[in-house]
XYZ file of C-alpha atoms in Angstrom:
137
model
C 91.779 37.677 84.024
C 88.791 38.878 86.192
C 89.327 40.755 88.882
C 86.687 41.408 91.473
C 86.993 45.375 92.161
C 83.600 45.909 94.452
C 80.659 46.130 92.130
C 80.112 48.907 89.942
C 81.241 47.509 87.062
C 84.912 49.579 87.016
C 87.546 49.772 84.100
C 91.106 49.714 84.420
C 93.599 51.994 82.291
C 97.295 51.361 82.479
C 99.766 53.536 82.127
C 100.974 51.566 79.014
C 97.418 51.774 77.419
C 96.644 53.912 73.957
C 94.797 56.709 74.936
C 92.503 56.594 71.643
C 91.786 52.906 72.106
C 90.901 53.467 76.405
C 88.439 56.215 75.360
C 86.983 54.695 72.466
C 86.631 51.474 74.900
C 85.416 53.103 78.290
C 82.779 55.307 75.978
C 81.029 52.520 74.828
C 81.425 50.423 78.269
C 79.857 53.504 80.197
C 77.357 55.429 77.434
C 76.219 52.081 75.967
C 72.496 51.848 75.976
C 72.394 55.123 78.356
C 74.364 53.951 80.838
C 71.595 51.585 81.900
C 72.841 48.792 81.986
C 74.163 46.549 84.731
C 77.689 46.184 83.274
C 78.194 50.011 82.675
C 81.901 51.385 83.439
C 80.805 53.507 85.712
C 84.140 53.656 87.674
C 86.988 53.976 85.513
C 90.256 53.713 87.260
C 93.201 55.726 85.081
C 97.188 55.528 86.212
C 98.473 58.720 87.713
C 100.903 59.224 85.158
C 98.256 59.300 82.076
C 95.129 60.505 84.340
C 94.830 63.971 83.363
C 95.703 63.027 78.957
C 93.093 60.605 79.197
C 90.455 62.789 81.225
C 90.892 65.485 79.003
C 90.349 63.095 75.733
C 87.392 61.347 77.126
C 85.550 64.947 77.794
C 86.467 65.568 74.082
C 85.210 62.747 72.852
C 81.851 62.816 74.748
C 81.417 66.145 73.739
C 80.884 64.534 70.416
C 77.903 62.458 71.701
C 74.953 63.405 69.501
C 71.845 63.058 72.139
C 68.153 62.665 70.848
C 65.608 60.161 69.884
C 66.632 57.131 68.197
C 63.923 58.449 65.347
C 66.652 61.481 64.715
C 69.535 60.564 62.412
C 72.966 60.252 64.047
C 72.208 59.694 67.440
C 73.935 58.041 69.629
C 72.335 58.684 73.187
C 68.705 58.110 73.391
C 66.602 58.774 76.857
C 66.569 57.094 80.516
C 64.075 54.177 79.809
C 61.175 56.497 82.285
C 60.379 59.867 84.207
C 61.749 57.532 87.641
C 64.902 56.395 86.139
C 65.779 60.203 84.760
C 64.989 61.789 88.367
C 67.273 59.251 89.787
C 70.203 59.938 87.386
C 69.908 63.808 88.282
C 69.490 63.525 91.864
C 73.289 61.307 91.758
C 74.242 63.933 89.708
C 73.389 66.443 92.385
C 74.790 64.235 95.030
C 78.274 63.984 93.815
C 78.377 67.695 93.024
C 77.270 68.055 96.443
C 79.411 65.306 98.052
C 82.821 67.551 96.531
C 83.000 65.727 92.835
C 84.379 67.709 89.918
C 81.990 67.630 87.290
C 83.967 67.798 84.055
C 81.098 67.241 81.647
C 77.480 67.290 81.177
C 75.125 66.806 84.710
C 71.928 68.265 83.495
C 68.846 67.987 81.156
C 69.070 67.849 77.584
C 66.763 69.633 75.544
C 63.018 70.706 77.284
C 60.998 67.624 76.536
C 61.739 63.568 77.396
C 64.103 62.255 79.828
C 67.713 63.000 78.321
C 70.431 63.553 80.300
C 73.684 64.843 78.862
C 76.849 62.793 78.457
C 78.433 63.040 82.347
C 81.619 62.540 83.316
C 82.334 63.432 87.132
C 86.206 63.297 88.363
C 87.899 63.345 91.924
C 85.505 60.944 93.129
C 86.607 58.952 95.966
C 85.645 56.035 97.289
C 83.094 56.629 100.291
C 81.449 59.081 98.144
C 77.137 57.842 96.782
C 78.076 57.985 93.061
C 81.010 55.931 93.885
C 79.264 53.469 95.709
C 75.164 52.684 94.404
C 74.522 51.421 91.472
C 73.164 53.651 89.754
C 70.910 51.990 87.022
């Protein structure tokens, strides 16, 4: 089944799904490749009943997310692909802080050199808000 959901390539978690298997899945659909890439789960949509297990598991298990070159061993989150694409990243970041988002995870810089952003994970985002609407890579 594909169901047409308004662009922004969104995920859907039931209330029947396994949490491990929903994280696992939406971590690789949304920090694949940086998140740049057109099919990214940027959106994921979570049933009320299981929101707040699965938010809490998902910030665990990006908290795991080793960020660095792809020259470093065990990395799994390399940089935006240029100094334009980084800026772009943190000024959405800034606009859903700014627009009444909770940011649960990440939202800034990582380290003091290249363009690596830290794993992000922004909830209470509704629909008329930027970050919910542009793409964003």
């Amino acid at each position: 089944v594909t169901l047409e959901l308004g662009g922004k390539s969104p995920m859907i978690i039931f209330d029947d799904a396994n949490i491990e298997t929903a994280v696992n899945t939406a971590r690789a659909g949304l920090f694949l490749n940086q998140g740049q890439v057109c099919t990214a789960s940027s959106r994921i949509f979570v049933h009320e009943s299981i929101h707040d297990k699965f938010v809490a598991a998902m910030v665990q298990n990006a908290q795991g997310i080793n960020v660095g070159g792809y020259d470093e061993k065990d990395i799994d989150q390399g940089p935006q692909v240029d100094k334009i694409q980084f800026l772009k990243v943190l000024g959405y970041i800034e606009k859903g802080i700014e627009e009444g988002a909770t940011l649960r995870l990440g939202g800034h810089r990582h380290g003091n050199k290249g363009y690596f952003i830290e794993p992000t994970i922004f909830t209470d985002v509704k629909d008329d808000m930027v970050i919910a609407k542009e793409e964003i890579f």
